[in-house]
Amino acid sequence: MLFSGATCSVDKQLENNRHTRWGLVLAVLAVLLLYAYLFTHIADSFAIPRPAELAKQIGIDIKYVFDRDSNVGTDLHVIYTPPNKRDDQRLILFAIVAGAFLCAYFLPLAYKRPSLVLWFLVAILIIYGIRASAGLLFAHLLIYLSFHPPPLKRSIWQGLLPGALACLAFMEKQASWLWLLLLLLIFSAISLLLVRYLLLPLLQHERAAKIIRTLFVQSALIVVFISAIVEGLQGQTWTLPLGILLFFWHWERLIMYHVDFKDGLVPNDTSLPTYLSIFFSPGGLPNGNWGPSIGLGYNYTQSRFLSVDKNKLIVSGLKLWGIALLYLVFADWFRFLIVGVFNDTGIPVFSGHLKTMSCAYVGSSDISSISVLMTTLLDLMRWLMMWGAIVHFKVGVWRMCGYDIDPFFNKPWLATNLVSFWPRFTFHYREFLVRAFYYPVFFRFFKKHTKTRVVFATVVAVGFGNMIWGHLTEGMFYDGMRFQNFGNVLETWPYFLFLTAGIALTELYLLQKKSRRKPWTRDRYFAMDVLCSYLTLQFFALIHIFAWPCQTATQGDNWLLFLKAFGI
Amino acid sequence: MSTAADKDTIIRDLMGFMKTEFPDTGIELTPSTDLLSDWLIDSLGIISTTLFLEEHFGVNVTRADIKAENYQTIENLSNFICKRLSGK
């Protein structure tokens, strides 16, 4: 449970760390080796056939699984790495996960989490280099200082370090060692002065401290807004240093850290290693931009470390990795199998791609209702499998590292309404929206009018929070700090409108409905569950016409295509 | 619900609500069942429970009250309601 206040006690953690099961350790390493074999070029190093060649040798002919370099094509990768180097980066990722797992499993309790921070930093250093690592550390150090300011007397190294890291993060690539050393000294000295004589004194005033923390935590949104306006006015696009961009991807978790802090759940004397262990975990390495809310803030991460037996965690993690592997390898094969069935029956489904259908529609193709319905549904299926694969792998890594993290993705096709769909589809992100937006509104406004209260909180969380704090910033991180990208996200407003209305109405219905029946019970209402599940998925699939349209489609085109689904 | 409602009644009403609102969790519900780990599954479960507390018992719940100390078990919830009803 997400607000379970009590951090797992050291005694409980020790108890959950007692038994070593070598079979499980070997199983984890074997699965990682299998991942490496399927998704990297490791086969060449051992002079064994690549996956596609092996499949051919043993007579397996399966389409849409292997890519041009004869291994399995996958969306599992490390962000901000060039596509032609992704196999190498994946290999580093799997090696780091293996190392982190072994440390989390075998090291004494006190060293486990610091070792995970080290493995994360090693990975960042190898993959992105010293500048990006320094940028990421610099940004987090500022956050740490704003939440946990040291006493003035003990502030020397915490004053020097941000400057040194900033120097490394922003220095010219070709700077000589002597010049670098000089800059390091100057930056560190300035930083020490700023921290000791400006930041720390300001943080002693409650109101100033609140403003500074909010500014730091919301820096991603602030930068996104300012950069979009600057680009719009001057045509000058900001390019963010990689380390800062990596830091911005932590911002949902930072907001949750802030919420925990305001709720009194973060001890004031939290040490820097403890702070870093919240954010620098190997679970955040694969697809850092997918499900960045996994792990949430301080309280969730702290209370979940070794809160259950480590071997149980590994078994559950292996299950998730197994499911992820199935999705990663067979998703496209399965999708095209269904596409083929539709093609055979004469229903065009545009390879199950909504965007392709949208472009065809703009190009004046006539499209039937059933085509719109099935294409959107197939597109949803495509990315549910892709999404499920990646977030299962990520949660699996967290579990291998000793954290009992809830699954991000939990059979969303079993949801019989939109309210139960969201936590099944994107659990941690939904929790982020609820705690950061829904709760503050729900407990403040319209307390005497339940329906208005629920609807208003939903509008703020699902519409406003989701659009501005979720999609808008992410859109800018993906596509660049341009005003046009800002506008592109805002143009998807009908998606947020329908989603908000759908969830709010479902909530109101569920509040009225008093039924003891559990969905999918095998009784006379079972068919109703099937229908409700289909309608939920179809609704969610259909509103993506507004979220992922063809680039040349106008808002009018999107609405007309949407209405086509209803035969209008 | 009157302020004179005794703790047993509160516990009985809460148990009834929990069983109706979150059916078939596969765990036996007792006053000491850990609701946060085993029952309320997510934060919207907290919302529906809060609405029930406000509407059924007439207590005012604030965001600061949303904490494990109050929501961990039926026993904790009933203590919280008793405190609120007695004006503490």
XYZ file of C-alpha atoms in Angstrom:
656
model
C 0.000 0.000 0.000
C 1.323 3.365 -0.989
C 1.031 5.420 2.140
C 1.849 2.734 4.644
C 3.873 5.115 6.818
C 5.934 2.560 8.670
C 9.332 1.813 7.150
C 10.244 -1.841 7.273
C 12.252 -2.453 10.461
C 15.890 -3.544 10.321
C 14.984 -6.761 12.175
C 12.362 -7.578 9.573
C 14.825 -6.811 6.779
C 17.440 -9.049 8.391
C 14.877 -11.803 8.695
C 13.996 -11.438 5.007
C 17.672 -11.573 4.090
C 18.583 -14.812 5.875
C 18.357 -17.617 3.371
C 20.556 -18.056 0.329
C 19.132 -20.132 -2.485
C 21.803 -20.770 -5.078
C 19.308 -22.211 -7.528
C 17.483 -18.891 -7.668
C 20.719 -16.951 -8.043
C 21.704 -19.115 -11.001
C 18.193 -18.785 -12.474
C 18.416 -14.985 -12.399
C 21.815 -15.023 -14.080
C 20.592 -17.545 -16.656
C 17.567 -15.405 -17.541
C 19.772 -12.338 -17.900
C 22.071 -14.354 -20.151
C 19.054 -15.353 -22.225
C 18.021 -11.693 -22.497
C 21.562 -10.821 -23.549
C 21.570 -13.625 -26.139
C 18.239 -12.587 -27.640
C 18.644 -8.811 -27.588
C 22.382 -8.138 -28.021
C 25.309 -9.398 -30.130
C 26.753 -11.501 -27.342
C 26.405 -14.620 -29.529
C 29.304 -13.359 -31.655
C 31.608 -13.216 -28.636
C 31.008 -16.899 -27.937
C 31.030 -17.891 -31.614
C 27.564 -19.374 -31.382
C 24.733 -18.834 -33.880
C 22.696 -15.651 -33.507
C 19.031 -16.178 -32.450
C 17.646 -15.997 -36.011
C 20.285 -18.429 -37.258
C 19.625 -20.792 -34.382
C 15.880 -20.669 -35.058
C 16.555 -21.487 -38.704
C 18.872 -24.361 -37.789
C 16.286 -26.007 -35.586
C 13.534 -25.436 -38.126
C 11.565 -22.644 -36.447
C 10.239 -20.184 -39.016
C 8.543 -17.360 -37.207
C 7.911 -13.941 -38.716
C 8.210 -10.472 -37.177
C 10.500 -11.642 -34.367
C 14.041 -11.138 -35.641
C 15.531 -7.922 -36.927
C 18.122 -7.309 -39.619
C 21.102 -8.209 -37.440
C 19.607 -11.635 -36.698
C 18.741 -11.083 -33.065
C 15.341 -10.226 -31.631
C 14.080 -6.719 -32.314
C 13.039 -4.990 -29.106
C 11.927 -1.722 -27.543
C 13.901 -2.527 -24.415
C 16.785 -0.071 -24.412
C 18.660 2.613 -22.540
C 17.372 6.112 -23.343
C 19.418 8.752 -25.141
C 21.690 6.213 -26.780
C 22.104 6.083 -30.581
C 19.966 3.369 -32.220
C 23.031 1.746 -33.794
C 24.618 1.279 -30.356
C 21.556 -0.007 -28.552
C 22.672 -3.633 -28.572
C 25.912 -2.679 -26.834
C 24.098 -0.484 -24.322
C 21.634 -3.273 -23.604
C 24.541 -5.604 -22.876
C 25.917 -3.065 -20.403
C 22.439 -2.796 -18.884
C 22.123 -6.561 -18.377
C 25.649 -6.745 -16.924
C 24.905 -3.903 -14.495
C 21.629 -5.539 -13.463
C 23.486 -8.817 -12.835
C 26.114 -7.046 -10.716
C 23.492 -5.076 -8.796
C 21.479 -8.223 -8.175
C 24.474 -10.119 -6.788
C 25.334 -7.243 -4.454
C 21.722 -6.802 -3.331
C 21.507 -10.525 -2.672
C 24.824 -11.294 -0.993
C 26.137 -8.140 0.662
C 25.346 -7.432 4.332
C 22.197 -5.359 4.786
C 24.006 -2.080 5.449
C 25.866 -2.257 2.121
C 23.066 -3.403 -0.136
C 21.442 -0.091 -1.030
C 24.681 1.910 -1.237
C 25.933 -0.743 -3.646
C 22.838 -0.223 -5.808
C 23.585 3.512 -5.952
C 27.144 2.687 -7.029
C 25.975 0.296 -9.744
C 23.581 2.935 -11.027
C 26.362 5.526 -11.126
C 28.742 3.119 -12.842
C 26.081 2.452 -15.482
C 25.468 6.170 -16.043
C 29.200 6.824 -16.250
C 29.784 4.048 -18.788
C 26.729 4.804 -20.895
C 26.562 8.593 -20.807
C 29.990 9.708 -19.645
C 31.240 11.991 -16.917
C 29.431 15.181 -17.997
C 25.963 13.630 -17.890
C 26.719 11.850 -14.610
C 27.982 15.078 -13.059
C 24.898 16.958 -14.313
C 22.552 14.388 -12.830
C 24.399 14.392 -9.496
C 24.571 18.199 -9.451
C 20.813 18.540 -9.868
C 20.072 15.923 -7.211
C 22.551 17.493 -4.818
C 20.690 20.804 -5.067
C 17.418 19.009 -4.332
C 19.043 17.234 -1.398
C 20.415 20.490 0.011
C 17.039 22.182 -0.273
C 15.254 19.382 1.598
C 17.974 18.456 4.050
C 20.162 21.526 4.599
C 23.227 20.753 6.731
C 24.197 22.891 9.716
C 26.389 25.789 8.561
C 29.449 24.379 10.329
C 29.228 21.096 8.444
C 28.414 22.557 5.061
C 31.857 22.783 3.478
C 31.880 19.738 1.220
C 28.172 20.116 0.471
C 28.934 23.661 -0.579
C 31.936 22.756 -2.717
C 30.461 19.716 -4.430
C 27.619 21.341 -6.445
C 30.111 23.754 -8.002
C 32.560 21.012 -8.873
C 29.804 18.889 -10.390
C 28.357 21.849 -12.301
C 31.825 22.567 -13.689
C 32.170 18.963 -14.884
C 28.635 18.974 -16.287
C 28.872 22.180 -18.261
C 32.579 22.275 -19.184
C 33.780 22.394 -22.772
C 34.560 18.934 -24.071
C 38.036 19.911 -25.246
C 39.073 21.734 -22.097
C 42.689 21.079 -21.013
C 43.355 19.508 -17.616
C 44.945 22.664 -16.260
C 42.031 24.811 -17.379
C 39.598 22.269 -15.964
C 41.382 22.241 -12.616
C 41.268 26.013 -12.456
C 37.576 26.070 -13.364
C 36.875 23.369 -10.785
C 38.468 25.519 -8.083
C 36.601 28.647 -9.168
C 33.211 26.912 -9.525
C 33.619 25.127 -6.190
C 34.545 28.337 -4.403
C 31.601 30.237 -5.877
C 29.321 27.344 -5.049
C 30.540 27.251 -1.442
C 29.844 30.957 -1.084
C 26.385 30.648 -2.640
C 25.431 27.650 -0.522
C 26.760 29.042 2.767
C 25.750 32.649 2.424
C 22.641 32.482 0.270
C 20.966 29.065 0.033
C 21.394 27.852 3.617
C 20.384 31.169 5.250
C 17.340 31.351 2.974
C 16.370 27.791 3.854
C 16.187 28.793 7.508
C 13.104 30.864 6.719
C 10.125 28.566 6.375
C 8.404 30.446 3.562
C 11.606 30.899 1.543
C 12.446 27.227 2.050
C 9.020 26.198 0.724
C 9.434 28.381 -2.366
C 12.953 27.106 -3.070
C 11.925 23.457 -2.727
C 8.930 23.971 -4.989
C 11.051 25.773 -7.590
C 13.682 23.033 -7.565
C 11.154 20.195 -7.725
C 9.123 21.897 -10.427
C 12.231 22.937 -12.379
C 11.359 20.574 -15.243
C 7.982 22.220 -15.803
C 9.424 25.707 -15.395
C 12.177 25.003 -17.932
C 9.677 23.474 -20.356
C 7.410 26.534 -20.198
C 10.191 29.103 -20.452
C 11.986 27.260 -23.231
C 8.789 26.938 -25.264
C 8.119 30.666 -24.911
C 11.739 31.572 -25.757
C 11.622 29.357 -28.841
C 8.263 30.791 -29.824
C 9.464 34.382 -29.485
C 13.063 34.134 -30.670
C 13.194 30.894 -32.641
C 16.089 29.754 -30.465
C 15.728 26.155 -29.260
C 17.225 25.248 -25.911
C 19.273 22.105 -25.779
C 19.418 20.745 -22.279
C 22.574 19.060 -20.987
C 22.031 15.307 -20.919
C 22.498 15.068 -17.158
C 19.763 17.643 -16.582
C 17.454 15.835 -18.985
C 18.081 12.584 -17.113
C 17.326 14.430 -13.892
C 14.063 15.792 -15.327
C 12.886 12.242 -15.969
C 12.976 11.781 -12.175
C 10.567 14.604 -11.646
C 7.375 12.616 -10.997
C 9.264 10.795 -8.264
C 10.670 14.108 -7.025
C 7.151 15.485 -6.747
C 6.219 12.414 -4.711
C 9.322 12.948 -2.539
C 8.089 16.489 -1.977
C 4.579 15.240 -1.116
C 6.077 12.742 1.353
C 8.204 15.531 2.816
C 5.176 17.770 3.300
C 3.319 14.853 4.891
C 6.140 14.493 7.410
C 7.207 11.101 6.107
C 10.788 12.066 5.227
C 13.130 12.433 8.209
C 14.922 15.787 8.215
C 18.250 14.106 8.907
C 18.073 11.849 5.849
C 21.630 11.274 4.685
C 22.815 11.896 1.130
C 23.393 8.160 0.433
C 19.860 7.393 1.641
C 18.467 10.192 -0.523
C 20.378 8.961 -3.559
C 19.248 5.373 -2.956
C 15.675 6.522 -3.591
C 16.434 7.760 -7.104
C 19.628 5.980 -8.183
C 18.439 2.429 -8.457
C 19.189 0.061 -11.364
C 15.427 -0.330 -11.830
C 15.445 3.144 -13.376
C 18.016 2.275 -16.053
C 16.016 0.366 -18.663
C 13.785 2.708 -20.718
C 14.164 5.525 -18.187
C 11.341 7.421 -19.889
C 8.829 4.561 -19.586
C 6.987 4.420 -16.297
C 9.346 6.946 -14.649
C 7.034 7.028 -11.631
C 7.932 3.435 -10.692
C 9.351 3.528 -7.183
C 7.550 6.817 -6.403
C 8.815 8.952 -3.511
C 10.669 8.415 -0.273
C 8.104 6.533 1.747
C 7.203 3.912 -0.814
C 10.800 3.054 -1.675
C 11.931 3.007 1.959
C 9.049 0.873 3.161
C 9.437 -1.641 0.343
C 13.094 -2.556 0.728
C 13.325 -6.186 1.886
C 9.832 -5.951 3.292
C 9.348 -9.552 2.156
C 11.737 -12.484 1.847
C 14.343 -11.753 -0.828
C 13.845 -15.152 -2.442
C 10.110 -14.552 -2.800
C 10.937 -11.254 -4.457
C 13.236 -13.000 -6.881
C 10.639 -15.620 -7.794
C 8.070 -12.877 -8.469
C 10.667 -10.877 -10.396
C 11.531 -13.892 -12.523
C 7.846 -14.338 -13.335
C 7.654 -10.726 -14.500
C 10.801 -11.142 -16.608
C 9.313 -14.295 -18.111
C 6.103 -12.497 -19.118
C 8.150 -9.562 -20.421
C 10.188 -11.952 -22.541
C 7.061 -13.448 -24.087
C 5.757 -9.987 -24.990
C 9.128 -8.795 -26.253
C 9.654 -11.780 -28.510
C 6.186 -12.668 -29.717
C 4.126 -9.438 -29.584
C 4.596 -8.495 -33.240
C 4.118 -12.062 -34.420
C 0.841 -12.241 -32.492
C -0.322 -8.843 -33.704
C 0.261 -9.667 -37.353
C -1.495 -12.981 -36.875
C -4.627 -11.067 -35.862
C -4.085 -8.442 -38.560
C -3.980 -11.318 -41.042
C -7.300 -12.644 -39.758
C -8.910 -9.247 -40.322
C -7.352 -8.886 -43.737
C -8.695 -12.328 -44.692
C -12.186 -11.272 -43.681
C -11.889 -8.075 -45.749
C -11.724 -5.621 -42.848
C -8.784 -3.234 -43.355
C -6.963 -2.609 -40.082
C -3.888 -0.724 -41.381
C -1.424 -3.184 -39.805
C -3.024 -2.352 -36.472
C -1.588 1.182 -36.528
C -3.884 4.049 -35.586
C -1.564 6.639 -37.120
C -1.506 4.786 -40.448
C -5.295 4.725 -40.430
C -5.428 8.430 -39.572
C -3.083 9.246 -42.482
C -5.135 7.068 -44.828
C -8.263 8.893 -43.727
C -6.657 12.287 -44.314
C -5.644 10.974 -47.739
C -9.388 10.636 -48.354
C -9.760 6.888 -47.938
C -13.241 5.882 -46.906
C -13.062 3.941 -43.673
C -15.801 1.844 -42.151
C -16.871 1.872 -38.517
C -15.606 -1.636 -37.931
C -12.219 -0.651 -39.361
C -11.947 2.295 -36.990
C -12.991 0.184 -34.015
C -10.711 -2.744 -34.776
C -7.680 -0.674 -35.823
C -7.784 1.383 -32.653
C -8.220 -1.774 -30.595
C -5.321 -3.517 -32.327
C -3.165 -0.452 -31.842
C -4.013 -0.491 -28.151
C -3.110 -4.179 -28.041
C 0.199 -3.425 -29.777
C 1.355 -0.907 -27.256
C -0.176 -2.653 -24.254
C 2.107 -5.589 -25.029
C 5.073 -3.309 -25.663
C 4.336 -1.276 -22.545
C 3.680 -4.366 -20.435
C 6.971 -5.912 -21.535
C 9.085 -2.917 -20.593
C 7.463 -2.072 -17.277
C 7.422 -5.745 -16.242
C 11.138 -5.886 -16.930
C 11.683 -2.696 -14.942
C 9.660 -3.820 -11.934
C 11.494 -7.149 -12.201
C 14.825 -5.328 -11.858
C 13.551 -3.496 -8.768
C 12.530 -6.812 -7.245
C 15.866 -8.439 -8.027
C 17.403 -5.506 -6.160
C 15.300 -6.250 -3.072
C 12.340 -3.905 -3.475
C 8.800 -5.227 -3.223
C 7.507 -2.891 -5.919
C 3.895 -3.282 -7.088
C 3.481 -4.284 -10.729
C 3.039 -1.274 -12.950
C 1.002 -3.309 -15.406
C -1.499 -5.908 -14.304
C -3.673 -7.479 -17.022
C -5.552 -4.303 -17.995
C -7.804 -6.318 -20.292
C -9.491 -7.678 -17.138
C -10.681 -4.198 -16.133
C -14.424 -3.886 -16.404
C -14.505 -0.109 -16.081
C -12.210 2.874 -16.611
C -11.546 3.357 -12.903
C -10.166 -0.151 -12.527
C -8.451 0.051 -15.910
C -6.001 2.789 -14.976
C -4.310 1.121 -11.999
C -4.084 -2.070 -14.023
C -2.564 -0.217 -16.940
C -0.307 2.306 -15.226
C -0.405 1.766 -11.474
C 2.369 4.035 -10.207
C 1.521 6.893 -12.544
C -2.109 6.744 -11.420
C -0.925 6.809 -7.793
C 1.236 9.833 -8.613
C -1.775 11.679 -10.046
C -3.970 10.720 -7.111
C -1.510 11.792 -4.409
C -0.166 14.873 -6.156
C -3.444 16.228 -7.575
C -6.548 14.279 -6.573
C -6.042 14.236 -2.785
C -5.174 17.934 -2.362
C -8.308 18.935 -4.264
C -10.581 16.251 -2.840
C -9.807 17.221 0.746
C -10.117 20.939 0.168
C -13.021 21.716 -2.172
C -16.764 20.992 -2.247
C -16.683 18.919 0.920
C -20.451 19.109 1.255
C -21.193 18.005 -2.305
C -19.848 14.531 -2.895
C -20.518 14.358 -6.631
C -19.034 17.788 -7.401
C -16.119 16.969 -5.143
C -15.300 13.716 -6.951
C -15.760 15.235 -10.416
C -13.656 18.302 -9.624
C -10.805 16.217 -8.162
C -10.935 13.973 -11.229
C -10.831 16.924 -13.618
C -7.776 18.305 -11.835
C -5.941 14.958 -11.681
C -6.876 13.225 -14.936
C -7.308 16.292 -17.089
C -5.091 19.062 -15.773
C -2.401 17.094 -13.894
C -2.157 14.347 -16.475
C -1.952 16.770 -19.379
C 0.410 19.382 -17.929
C 2.570 17.369 -15.520
C 2.510 14.144 -17.516
C 2.101 14.511 -21.251
C 3.195 18.110 -21.845
C 6.584 17.881 -20.191
C 7.268 14.394 -21.524
C 6.370 15.596 -25.016
C 8.970 18.343 -24.705
C 11.606 15.967 -23.313
C 11.016 13.639 -26.270
C 10.683 16.101 -29.107
C 12.649 19.149 -27.982
C 11.947 22.441 -26.267
C 9.925 24.029 -29.057
C 6.714 25.999 -28.960
C 5.313 23.782 -31.708
C 5.760 20.669 -29.521
C 4.014 22.516 -26.729
C 1.118 23.224 -29.080
C 1.078 19.637 -30.347
C 0.349 18.350 -26.853
C -2.284 21.006 -26.173
C -4.030 20.026 -29.403
C -4.703 16.590 -27.944
C -7.184 18.168 -25.492
C -10.158 16.017 -26.648
C -8.283 12.923 -25.449
C -8.013 14.391 -21.957
C -11.583 15.616 -22.080
C -12.969 12.176 -22.913
C -10.684 10.425 -20.443
C -11.663 12.793 -17.637
C -15.352 12.537 -18.444
C -15.141 8.741 -18.706
C -13.363 8.319 -15.392
C -15.493 10.880 -13.539
C -18.757 9.315 -14.703
C -17.477 5.831 -13.836
C -16.492 7.018 -10.366
C -19.953 8.477 -9.800
C -21.540 5.257 -10.994
C -19.334 3.142 -8.743
C -20.089 5.329 -5.739
C -23.814 4.763 -6.270
C -23.547 1.088 -7.088
C -23.567 -1.240 -4.130
C -22.758 -4.701 -5.354
C -20.899 -7.487 -3.616
C -20.202 -9.248 -6.858
C -16.576 -9.617 -7.885
C -15.964 -9.133 -11.633
C -15.212 -12.318 -13.593
C -17.125 -14.550 -11.197
C -18.507 -17.412 -13.257
C -22.175 -16.659 -12.873
C -24.940 -15.354 -15.099
C -23.285 -11.924 -15.282
C -20.063 -13.249 -16.756
C -21.025 -12.176 -20.281
C -21.605 -8.682 -18.902
C -18.018 -8.656 -17.623
C -16.792 -9.565 -21.099
C -18.861 -6.774 -22.622
C -17.740 -4.215 -20.008
C -14.106 -5.202 -20.519
C -14.461 -4.783 -24.289
C -16.204 -1.424 -23.928
C -13.537 -0.159 -21.536
C -10.701 -1.129 -23.852
C -12.536 0.135 -26.923
C -13.253 3.495 -25.333
C -9.649 3.935 -24.262
C -8.431 2.812 -27.695
C -10.807 5.089 -29.563
C -9.951 8.320 -27.755
C -6.342 7.862 -28.859
C -7.488 9.079 -32.265
C -6.981 12.505 -30.672
C -3.719 11.617 -28.958
C -1.808 10.000 -31.814
C -3.158 11.432 -35.045
C -1.436 11.655 -38.407
C 0.798 14.737 -38.508
C -1.211 16.244 -41.327
C -4.594 15.561 -39.706
C -6.586 18.566 -38.528
C -8.701 18.571 -35.385
C -11.726 18.292 -37.679
C -10.288 15.153 -39.315
C -9.787 13.594 -35.893
C -13.360 14.308 -34.844
C -14.760 12.946 -38.113
C -12.687 9.777 -37.790
C -13.797 9.431 -34.175
C -17.440 9.794 -35.181
C -16.933 7.203 -37.927
C -16.555 4.632 -35.169
C -20.183 5.262 -34.253
C -21.318 5.085 -37.858
C -21.777 8.845 -38.078
C -24.825 8.088 13.241
C -25.047 9.750 16.647
C -21.976 10.734 18.567
C -23.002 8.233 21.195
C -22.396 5.383 18.821
C -20.267 2.836 20.611
C -17.118 1.364 19.241
C -18.656 -2.045 18.550
C -21.285 -0.490 16.299
C -18.621 1.470 14.472
C -16.541 -1.657 13.949
C -19.579 -3.584 12.722
C -20.494 -0.841 10.237
C -16.934 -0.544 9.007
C -16.667 -4.312 8.506
C -19.925 -4.280 6.555
C -18.690 -1.453 4.365
C -15.308 -3.060 3.707
C -16.841 -6.369 2.735
C -19.293 -4.694 0.375
C -16.885 -2.216 -1.161
C -13.934 -4.570 -1.590
C -15.451 -8.005 -2.108
C -13.562 -11.291 -2.227
C -10.061 -10.160 -1.398
C -9.366 -13.738 -0.366
C -8.440 -12.644 3.163
C -10.524 -12.941 6.290
C -11.488 -9.510 7.552
C -11.066 -8.958 11.279
C -10.659 -5.715 13.241
C -6.888 -6.238 13.109
C -6.536 -7.144 9.417
C -3.901 -4.943 7.796
C -6.079 -2.922 5.460
C -3.172 -1.136 3.848
C -1.371 -4.272 2.801
C -4.241 -6.597 2.113
C -7.455 -4.741 1.628
C -7.563 -1.194 0.311
C -5.363 -2.019 -2.713
C -4.817 1.586 -3.811
C -5.409 5.250 -3.098
C -8.908 5.345 -4.552
C -9.850 2.726 -1.972
C -8.880 5.370 0.563
C -11.183 7.861 -1.148
C -14.242 5.609 -1.020
C -13.477 4.717 2.605
C -13.150 8.412 3.440
C -16.466 9.201 1.772
C -18.061 6.434 3.830
C -16.589 7.812 7.071
C -17.855 11.292 6.273
C -21.320 10.294 5.091
C -22.057 7.446 7.482
C -20.441 8.683 10.688
C -20.536 12.410 9.936
C -16.863 12.934 10.754
C -14.732 15.521 8.983
C -11.640 13.961 7.391
C -8.748 16.120 6.231
C -5.762 15.240 4.073
C -3.586 15.160 7.195
C -5.758 12.348 8.549
C -4.847 10.116 5.610
C -2.103 8.179 7.314
C -1.350 4.647 8.361
C -2.021 5.464 12.008
C -5.707 5.992 11.143
C -6.252 3.622 8.215
C -4.088 0.585 9.041
C -6.853 -1.569 10.529
C -10.568 -1.461 11.303
C -9.520 -1.017 14.935
C -7.466 2.068 14.034
C -10.267 3.472 11.908
C -12.789 3.001 14.692
C -10.440 4.702 17.193
C -10.089 7.603 14.769
C -13.868 7.898 14.374
C -14.432 7.681 18.140
C -11.900 10.464 18.679
C -13.534 12.656 16.078
C -17.040 11.997 17.369
C -15.979 12.874 20.888
C -14.583 16.146 19.537
C -10.885 15.427 20.117
